[in-house]
Amino acid sequence: MDDTSARMDGKPSTVLAEGQHAAQKEQSMTLWQALKLYPKAVGWSVLLSSTLIMEGYDLALLSSMYASPAFNKKFGQLTASGKWAVPASWQSGLSNGARCGEVIGLLINGLVSERLGYRRTMICALATITAVIFLFFFAVNIQMLLAAEILAGIPWGIFQTLPAAYASEVCPVVLRPYLTTFINMCWVFGQFVAVGVNRGSISRDDQWAYRIPFGVQWAWPLPIMIGCLFAPESPWWHVRQGNIQGARRALQRLTSSKDPNFNPEETIAMIQHTNELEKSLSSGTTYWDCFKGTNLRRTEVVCIVWLVQTLCGQNLMGYFAYFCVQAGLPTVQSFNLSLGQYGLGVLGTMGSWFLMSIAGRRTIHVCGLACLSILLMITGSLSFAPSENNAAKWTIGVMLIIFTFCYDITVGPVTYSLVSELSSTRLKAKTIVLARCLYNISNIVVNVLTNYQLNSTAWNWGARCAYFWAGTCLLGLVWAFFRLPEPKGRTYEELDLLFERGITARKFASTVVDPYEGEAIEVREDHVDKD
């Protein structure tokens, strides 16, 4: 037993005092101080989050390919109008195949990541996606493409949740909103690259019009996998495993040794106290425990806040090029507008970092939903303009670009911050998995609806489908106003107590709690030497 462990053994009050001191220092830490102390943690979090580029790339690539003549001729059918098109049923099958695979991947992640750790789980997922890309590249028919989408969805499901959990655990409170919302930027950047690659090959009339975009997917997995081999594990995961020595080593690898005021033992004591506090409130760590006691409310909030993403009309962004073609714009111009759309999406995510420094997550989320509802109603109204009115067609494209910017500065990125902060640390992986499963299941329904709404061989609603999503967006706005709490500036211990005391969502920001009052929670030191 080392000196530190000997000092803490049998003295839970010492651990409480150190944990309280660490919590106070973390809450008072400025952004610049956090960046100086945790530069390595920022780098490792960015590395793991970059896996979302792959998911954003493929999902945007597939939906934009429906506007590609070469892709439609290879994988589609000849319509009565004499044009080649992928039927709405197969469009839904391809999109939903990936979602089904993602649900499987999410469930695997919830079971495996808590046992193997975040790092090893990520390495396995990256190796899998590298192999699956061969199916995309050599697909000879739409059935083979569907198989590729389903198999690729499994590692994508892991990518969807693991980086958010990792980022929320390896960094202090002030950095969490920036690193968790960076995930949204990776997703948008992947979409931007997909549209750019597709735009560059859209003029080709041979097989390389779609094989080149599929092959570009190999650019990411290998370098990220090499980086993950050297990444430190989350110290929170080590503490949950009873490995305090491992948590200490991980924390030292995540922080800078140049700060003389940083005491890793205090941070570890805070992690231990939070872990024991959550164990006292809810001892289990199974999926069923997510629906017990105060965890039921936390599960509801995390699940619905991600469900709102699918209901606010964001699916129209993924189908932007196809949407514009169906609205009457030329194919090439639709791709040009789509590039501008995703470029503004990246800027929007960067803008969300500034917004979160001055406003709460709840405020940004609620205001964002209100703005999106208005933009969708305007877009739907423009669809009633005469078919010869080209100005109205261009305005529809511009409105969707503004919609993307508004989404990516509010609802899109802030959702990742909310889901990672509002779930308990002991059930974080499983709660996020449940939320993302609901997100993907809802996306299956949303994809079917969108394909039938836009497809000229189905309902052919065109831009009028924006009215439908304006209605669902308003429903999300009502829920968020009454049920979405404010986690800004709160440690995980404070959030635990706020949920335990049943504080209403609108009073979360103003309620004062002290998780260290008294010594009711006794931190156990029976595993401090486990290595």
XYZ file of C-alpha atoms in Angstrom:
531
model
C 0.000 0.000 0.000
C 1.493 3.371 -0.963
C 1.602 6.444 1.280
C -1.480 8.007 -0.205
C -3.562 4.869 0.218
C -2.316 4.453 3.761
C -3.271 8.003 4.555
C -6.792 7.535 3.210
C -7.384 4.032 4.616
C -9.874 4.170 7.462
C -10.311 7.938 7.134
C -13.301 8.592 4.918
C -13.515 12.137 6.294
C -10.124 12.890 4.733
C -11.351 11.626 1.381
C -14.497 13.738 1.726
C -12.452 16.849 2.493
C -10.158 16.238 -0.489
C -13.112 15.505 -2.758
C -14.885 18.679 -1.672
C -11.743 20.723 -2.288
C -11.355 19.199 -5.769
C -15.016 19.918 -6.596
C -14.654 23.543 -5.520
C -11.481 24.014 -7.563
C -13.078 22.379 -10.614
C -16.137 24.633 -10.477
C -14.016 27.781 -10.081
C -11.657 26.797 -12.921
C -11.667 29.108 -15.929
C -11.613 27.852 -19.500
C -7.984 28.862 -19.976
C -6.927 27.187 -16.700
C -8.701 24.001 -17.735
C -7.009 23.999 -21.152
C -3.582 24.443 -19.517
C -4.208 21.651 -17.000
C -6.006 19.175 -19.306
C -4.438 19.648 -22.773
C -3.849 15.913 -23.187
C -7.421 15.074 -22.191
C -8.680 17.516 -24.827
C -6.504 15.861 -27.473
C -7.577 12.316 -26.620
C -11.245 13.335 -26.497
C -10.971 15.003 -29.912
C -9.354 11.852 -31.297
C -12.158 9.550 -30.125
C -14.843 12.029 -31.234
C -13.404 12.120 -34.760
C -14.870 8.635 -35.315
C -18.233 10.390 -35.763
C -16.874 11.845 -39.014
C -17.342 8.394 -40.531
C -20.992 8.084 -39.535
C -21.820 11.617 -40.665
C -19.978 10.973 -43.920
C -21.810 7.803 -44.854
C -25.300 8.917 -43.839
C -24.980 12.160 -45.825
C -23.305 10.317 -48.689
C -26.113 7.807 -49.039
C -28.916 10.374 -48.925
C -27.151 12.711 -51.370
C -26.450 9.825 -53.774
C -30.176 9.576 -54.422
C -29.603 12.703 -56.520
C -26.702 11.048 -58.440
C -27.662 9.782 -61.942
C -24.905 7.113 -62.019
C -25.864 5.734 -58.597
C -29.551 5.624 -59.516
C -28.799 3.813 -62.782
C -26.685 1.188 -60.980
C -28.879 0.546 -57.945
C -32.270 1.933 -58.995
C -35.106 1.139 -61.379
C -36.414 2.777 -64.541
C -39.549 4.780 -63.694
C -42.582 5.453 -65.879
C -41.205 8.927 -66.630
C -38.087 7.390 -68.176
C -35.730 8.318 -65.311
C -33.682 5.994 -63.089
C -34.472 6.174 -59.374
C -34.041 4.099 -56.234
C -37.580 3.211 -55.054
C -38.767 4.720 -51.772
C -38.958 1.234 -50.230
C -35.262 0.592 -50.917
C -34.292 4.087 -49.815
C -35.987 3.351 -46.501
C -34.368 -0.081 -46.365
C -30.851 1.287 -46.855
C -31.264 4.086 -44.310
C -33.012 1.873 -41.782
C -30.546 -0.967 -42.299
C -27.840 1.265 -40.887
C -30.128 2.278 -38.003
C -30.862 -1.358 -37.151
C -27.155 -2.107 -37.119
C -26.578 0.918 -34.899
C -29.105 -0.338 -32.342
C -27.157 -3.620 -32.178
C -23.893 -1.692 -31.814
C -25.349 0.502 -29.083
C -26.467 -2.506 -27.046
C -23.057 -4.119 -27.502
C -21.372 -0.920 -26.366
C -23.492 -0.732 -23.208
C -22.485 -4.272 -22.244
C -18.864 -4.280 -23.405
C -17.480 -0.792 -22.696
C -18.041 -1.075 -18.928
C -16.124 -4.375 -18.907
C -13.350 -3.759 -21.431
C -13.118 0.006 -21.047
C -13.672 2.762 -23.594
C -10.302 2.460 -25.332
C -10.348 -1.257 -26.159
C -13.996 -1.114 -27.211
C -13.200 1.699 -29.635
C -10.247 -0.176 -31.151
C -12.439 -3.230 -31.848
C -15.098 -1.035 -33.486
C -12.533 0.689 -35.733
C -11.140 -2.656 -36.881
C -14.674 -3.787 -37.752
C -15.565 -0.718 -39.821
C -12.300 -1.023 -41.776
C -13.354 -4.481 -42.949
C -16.967 -3.490 -43.705
C -15.903 -0.676 -46.063
C -14.832 -3.390 -48.533
C -18.516 -4.332 -48.901
C -19.425 -0.732 -49.779
C -16.631 -0.408 -52.320
C -17.297 -3.697 -54.113
C -21.131 -3.680 -53.904
C -22.613 -5.034 -57.123
C -26.310 -4.659 -56.285
C -28.578 -2.939 -53.827
C -28.874 -6.065 -51.648
C -25.106 -6.080 -51.069
C -25.265 -2.374 -50.277
C -27.967 -3.060 -47.706
C -25.793 -5.734 -46.044
C -22.936 -3.222 -45.857
C -25.180 -0.618 -44.229
C -26.407 -3.073 -41.566
C -22.899 -4.312 -40.698
C -21.436 -0.789 -40.696
C -24.180 0.315 -38.331
C -22.751 -1.887 -35.550
C -19.468 0.062 -35.101
C -21.292 3.317 -35.828
C -23.558 2.570 -32.872
C -20.461 2.371 -30.686
C -19.101 5.610 -32.147
C -22.391 7.379 -31.382
C -22.185 7.001 -27.596
C -18.669 6.112 -26.488
C -16.942 9.449 -27.355
C -19.600 11.431 -25.450
C -19.180 9.287 -22.324
C -15.384 9.464 -22.580
C -15.300 13.243 -23.112
C -17.625 13.897 -20.158
C -15.426 11.844 -17.813
C -11.858 12.842 -18.707
C -12.370 16.621 -18.540
C -13.511 19.129 -15.863
C -16.903 20.838 -15.781
C -15.876 23.901 -17.804
C -14.569 21.791 -20.716
C -17.414 19.270 -20.898
C -19.814 21.356 -23.031
C -17.089 22.135 -25.579
C -15.795 18.588 -25.964
C -19.193 16.897 -25.971
C -20.552 19.349 -28.548
C -17.406 18.901 -30.653
C -18.939 15.516 -31.462
C -21.658 17.339 -33.395
C -18.995 19.234 -35.342
C -17.354 15.943 -36.347
C -20.716 14.662 -37.530
C -21.354 17.835 -39.566
C -17.811 17.827 -40.930
C -18.334 14.253 -42.136
C -21.477 15.371 -43.944
C -19.636 18.309 -45.498
C -16.874 16.036 -46.828
C -19.464 13.564 -48.154
C -21.295 16.206 -50.158
C -17.993 17.655 -51.394
C -16.743 14.266 -52.599
C -20.112 13.492 -54.175
C -20.180 16.921 -55.818
C -16.750 16.246 -57.311
C -17.826 12.916 -58.802
C -21.421 13.801 -59.771
C -20.375 14.643 -63.343
C -19.004 11.139 -63.914
C -21.265 8.636 -65.646
C -19.342 5.465 -64.758
C -19.017 3.261 -61.653
C -16.424 5.572 -60.072
C -19.139 8.165 -59.532
C -20.117 6.155 -56.443
C -17.063 3.905 -55.821
C -14.738 6.851 -55.169
C -17.021 8.302 -52.448
C -17.314 4.842 -50.840
C -13.525 4.329 -50.945
C -12.831 7.654 -49.209
C -14.203 6.058 -46.020
C -10.868 4.218 -45.571
C -9.166 7.559 -44.818
C -10.208 7.618 -41.149
C -10.215 4.255 -39.297
C -6.504 3.321 -39.396
C -4.974 6.592 -38.094
C -7.643 6.862 -35.391
C -7.039 3.235 -34.380
C -3.294 3.851 -34.036
C -4.019 6.851 -31.819
C -6.439 4.874 -29.655
C -3.723 2.286 -28.950
C -1.919 4.947 -26.906
C -4.980 6.672 -25.374
C -5.446 6.565 -21.571
C -8.561 5.000 -20.101
C -11.124 7.092 -18.191
C -10.159 7.448 -14.495
C -13.876 7.200 -13.670
C -13.959 3.758 -15.292
C -10.948 2.656 -13.227
C -12.647 3.814 -10.018
C -15.833 1.927 -10.905
C -13.636 -1.153 -11.352
C -12.058 -0.582 -7.915
C -8.658 0.155 -9.489
C -7.489 3.352 -7.771
C -3.900 2.918 -8.967
C -5.110 2.713 -12.550
C -7.240 5.837 -12.060
C -4.200 7.677 -10.736
C -2.063 6.727 -13.723
C -4.831 7.653 -16.179
C -5.341 11.042 -14.517
C -1.619 11.775 -14.708
C -1.644 10.978 -18.433
C -4.651 13.245 -18.985
C -3.229 16.296 -17.210
C -0.190 18.534 -17.466
C 2.566 18.029 -14.891
C 3.461 21.729 -15.052
C 0.675 22.890 -12.710
C 2.004 22.770 -9.114
C -1.451 23.457 -7.661
C -3.051 20.340 -9.110
C -3.382 17.408 -6.715
C -4.520 14.224 -8.486
C -5.412 12.606 -5.154
C -8.101 15.223 -4.585
C -9.643 14.597 -7.989
C -9.612 10.839 -7.373
C -11.265 11.430 -3.984
C -14.005 13.448 -5.728
C -14.553 10.631 -8.251
C -14.715 8.093 -5.417
C -17.192 10.221 -3.470
C -19.430 10.645 -6.523
C -19.291 6.912 -7.195
C -20.198 6.042 -3.590
C -22.942 8.691 -3.529
C -24.562 7.197 -6.611
C -24.186 3.696 -5.179
C -26.025 4.831 -2.063
C -28.822 6.307 -4.183
C -28.999 3.368 -6.600
C -26.649 0.450 -6.098
C -27.113 -1.364 -9.430
C -25.454 -0.797 -12.779
C -27.730 -2.852 -15.050
C -30.092 -1.622 -17.756
C -33.009 -2.270 -15.404
C -31.506 0.143 -12.854
C -31.924 2.951 -15.386
C -35.681 2.726 -14.712
C -35.522 2.645 -10.898
C -35.903 5.527 -8.452
C -34.431 8.859 -9.497
C -32.702 7.208 -12.450
C -36.090 6.854 -14.152
C -36.400 10.625 -14.492
C -32.804 10.930 -15.695
C -33.381 8.205 -18.266
C -36.551 9.948 -19.461
C -34.792 13.288 -19.893
C -31.755 11.853 -21.687
C -33.897 9.671 -23.979
C -36.410 12.353 -24.914
C -33.814 15.079 -25.463
C -32.223 12.847 -28.099
C -35.625 11.886 -29.506
C -36.372 15.594 -29.992
C -33.420 15.725 -32.395
C -35.242 13.431 -34.811
C -38.590 15.192 -34.383
C -37.393 18.745 -35.022
C -36.973 18.208 -38.770
C -33.217 17.604 -38.802
C -33.720 14.691 -41.194
C -34.347 17.223 -43.969
C -30.718 18.349 -43.618
C -29.412 14.892 -44.507
C -31.689 14.817 -47.541
C -30.852 18.416 -48.481
C -29.598 17.792 -52.042
C -32.405 15.333 -52.742
C -34.923 17.718 -51.137
C -33.770 20.594 -53.362
C -33.956 18.429 -56.495
C -37.509 17.428 -55.599
C -38.313 21.103 -54.965
C -37.243 21.887 -58.553
C -33.602 23.017 -58.354
C -30.938 21.646 -60.775
C -28.845 18.720 -59.429
C -25.476 20.500 -59.522
C -26.879 23.629 -57.853
C -28.496 21.460 -55.190
C -25.078 20.006 -54.310
C -23.530 23.496 -54.296
C -26.155 24.679 -51.815
C -25.611 21.534 -49.773
C -21.913 22.369 -49.416
C -22.850 25.813 -48.117
C -25.353 24.200 -45.773
C -22.790 21.967 -44.054
C -20.153 24.695 -44.037
C -22.542 26.851 -42.038
C -23.258 23.811 -39.867
C -19.593 23.678 -38.814
C -19.634 27.413 -38.055
C -22.860 26.946 -36.125
C -21.302 24.335 -33.853
C -18.392 26.667 -33.160
C -20.919 29.395 -32.400
C -22.628 27.096 -29.889
C -19.429 27.120 -27.804
C -19.791 30.878 -27.400
C -23.506 30.583 -26.625
C -22.892 27.976 -23.923
C -20.370 30.238 -22.220
C -23.041 32.888 -21.682
C -26.314 30.936 -21.586
C -27.522 27.666 -20.127
C -28.028 24.463 -22.119
C -31.760 24.518 -21.366
C -32.151 28.086 -22.641
C -30.268 27.324 -25.856
C -32.261 24.139 -26.446
C -35.676 25.721 -25.904
C -34.910 28.837 -27.971
C -33.440 26.674 -30.734
C -36.604 24.576 -31.010
C -38.725 27.718 -31.188
C -36.629 29.105 -34.067
C -36.643 25.788 -35.945
C -40.441 25.600 -35.738
C -40.773 29.040 -37.327
C -38.273 28.245 -40.112
C -40.076 25.009 -40.979
C -43.447 26.754 -41.204
C -41.956 29.378 -43.545
C -40.392 26.643 -45.714
C -43.696 24.800 -45.963
C -45.513 27.999 -46.930
C -43.066 28.656 -49.784
C -44.089 25.369 -51.404
C -47.403 26.938 -52.446
C -45.632 29.283 -54.879
C -46.274 28.552 -58.602
C -43.945 25.990 -60.192
C -42.507 28.617 -62.531
C -41.463 30.795 -59.563
C -37.704 30.096 -59.418
C -37.168 32.643 -56.645
C -39.384 30.596 -54.343
C -37.378 27.425 -55.110
C -34.098 29.152 -54.254
C -35.658 30.624 -51.125
C -36.614 27.124 -49.954
C -32.960 26.107 -50.286
C -31.835 29.217 -48.405
C -34.352 28.569 -45.609
C -32.992 25.069 -45.139
C -29.462 26.468 -44.990
C -30.572 28.875 -42.251
C -32.345 25.942 -40.579
C -29.064 23.986 -40.565
C -27.154 26.887 -39.035
C -29.826 27.364 -36.369
C -29.898 23.640 -35.602
C -26.104 23.354 -35.372
C -25.752 26.360 -33.081
C -28.481 25.191 -30.687
C -30.274 21.824 -30.577
C -27.693 19.727 -32.456
C -24.556 20.266 -30.352
C -26.190 21.041 -27.007
C -27.930 17.650 -27.059
C -24.567 15.883 -26.718
C -23.725 18.034 -23.718
C -27.098 17.369 -22.088
C -27.110 13.591 -22.504
C -23.574 13.219 -21.160
C -24.132 15.448 -18.115
C -27.668 14.509 -17.035
C -27.092 10.736 -16.792
C -25.487 9.336 -13.614
C -21.822 8.384 -13.897
C -22.400 4.763 -12.834
C -25.135 4.320 -15.452
C -23.786 6.773 -18.033
C -22.881 4.243 -20.727
C -26.166 2.350 -20.415
C -28.346 5.477 -20.183
C -26.749 6.993 -23.280
C -27.109 3.652 -25.061
C -30.836 3.528 -24.256
C -31.255 7.119 -25.421
C -29.413 6.531 -28.667
C -31.353 3.310 -29.268
C -34.579 5.291 -29.000
C -33.047 7.902 -31.312
C -32.187 5.284 -33.926
C -35.540 3.516 -33.667
C -37.313 6.838 -34.125
C -34.999 7.555 -37.057
C -36.203 4.376 -38.722
C -39.732 5.762 -38.621
C -38.563 9.249 -39.618
C -36.539 7.900 -42.573
C -39.533 5.982 -43.894
C -41.744 9.056 -43.580
C -39.159 11.357 -45.201
C -38.534 9.007 -48.117
C -42.244 8.683 -48.838
C -42.836 12.408 -48.317
C -40.131 13.389 -50.834
C -40.110 10.531 -53.346
C -41.834 11.433 -56.620
C -43.122 7.847 -56.939
C -44.734 7.943 -53.459
C -46.503 10.809 -51.641
C -44.526 13.541 -53.465
C -45.160 16.221 -50.808
C -42.006 18.144 -51.706
C -41.327 21.147 -49.490
C -44.782 20.892 -47.895
C -43.480 18.109 -45.641
C -41.858 20.932 -43.633
C -45.310 21.577 -42.101
C -45.337 18.060 -40.668
C -41.941 18.503 -38.994
C -42.909 21.940 -37.705
C -45.689 20.235 -35.746
C -43.413 17.589 -34.228
C -40.851 20.293 -33.439
C -43.480 22.209 -31.458
C -44.238 19.065 -29.438
C -40.545 18.825 -28.545
C -40.555 22.488 -27.536
C -43.428 21.940 -25.080
C -41.680 18.944 -23.500
C -38.346 20.783 -23.172
C -39.972 23.775 -21.465
C -41.487 21.660 -18.695
C -39.065 18.729 -18.337
C -35.527 19.709 -19.401
C -33.227 20.652 -16.442
C -30.220 22.995 -16.555
C -26.856 21.279 -15.819
C -24.584 24.253 -16.536
C -21.770 24.621 -13.980
C -22.896 21.641 -11.893
C -20.657 18.804 -10.745
C -22.010 15.280 -11.068
C -22.506 15.176 -7.287
C -24.721 18.271 -7.344
C -26.778 16.871 -10.200
C -27.236 13.620 -8.241
C -28.709 15.537 -5.299
C -30.910 17.766 -7.463
C -32.503 14.698 -9.057
C -32.727 12.914 -5.703
C -34.628 15.854 -4.156
C -37.018 16.014 -7.112
C -36.237 19.627 -8.043
C -38.387 20.734 -10.985
C -36.636 21.381 -14.297
C -37.242 25.121 -14.213
C -35.639 25.448 -10.743
C -32.482 23.411 -11.393
C -30.363 26.478 -12.159
C -31.386 28.438 -9.052
C -31.395 25.668 -6.411
C -28.352 25.527 -4.099
C -27.118 22.097 -2.952
C -24.034 20.927 -1.036
C -23.144 17.271 -1.650
C -20.484 17.389 1.082
C -22.612 18.559 3.986
C -22.086 16.100 6.846
C -20.428 12.698 6.340
C -23.417 10.561 5.463
C -21.660 8.993 2.489
C -18.696 6.894 3.535
C -16.103 6.296 0.841
C -14.862 2.735 1.034
C -11.152 2.050 0.628
C -11.252 -1.741 0.427
C -9.919 -1.800 -3.154
C -7.362 1.019 -3.160
C -4.460 -1.302 -3.966
C -6.142 -3.224 -6.764
C -4.054 -2.961 -9.922
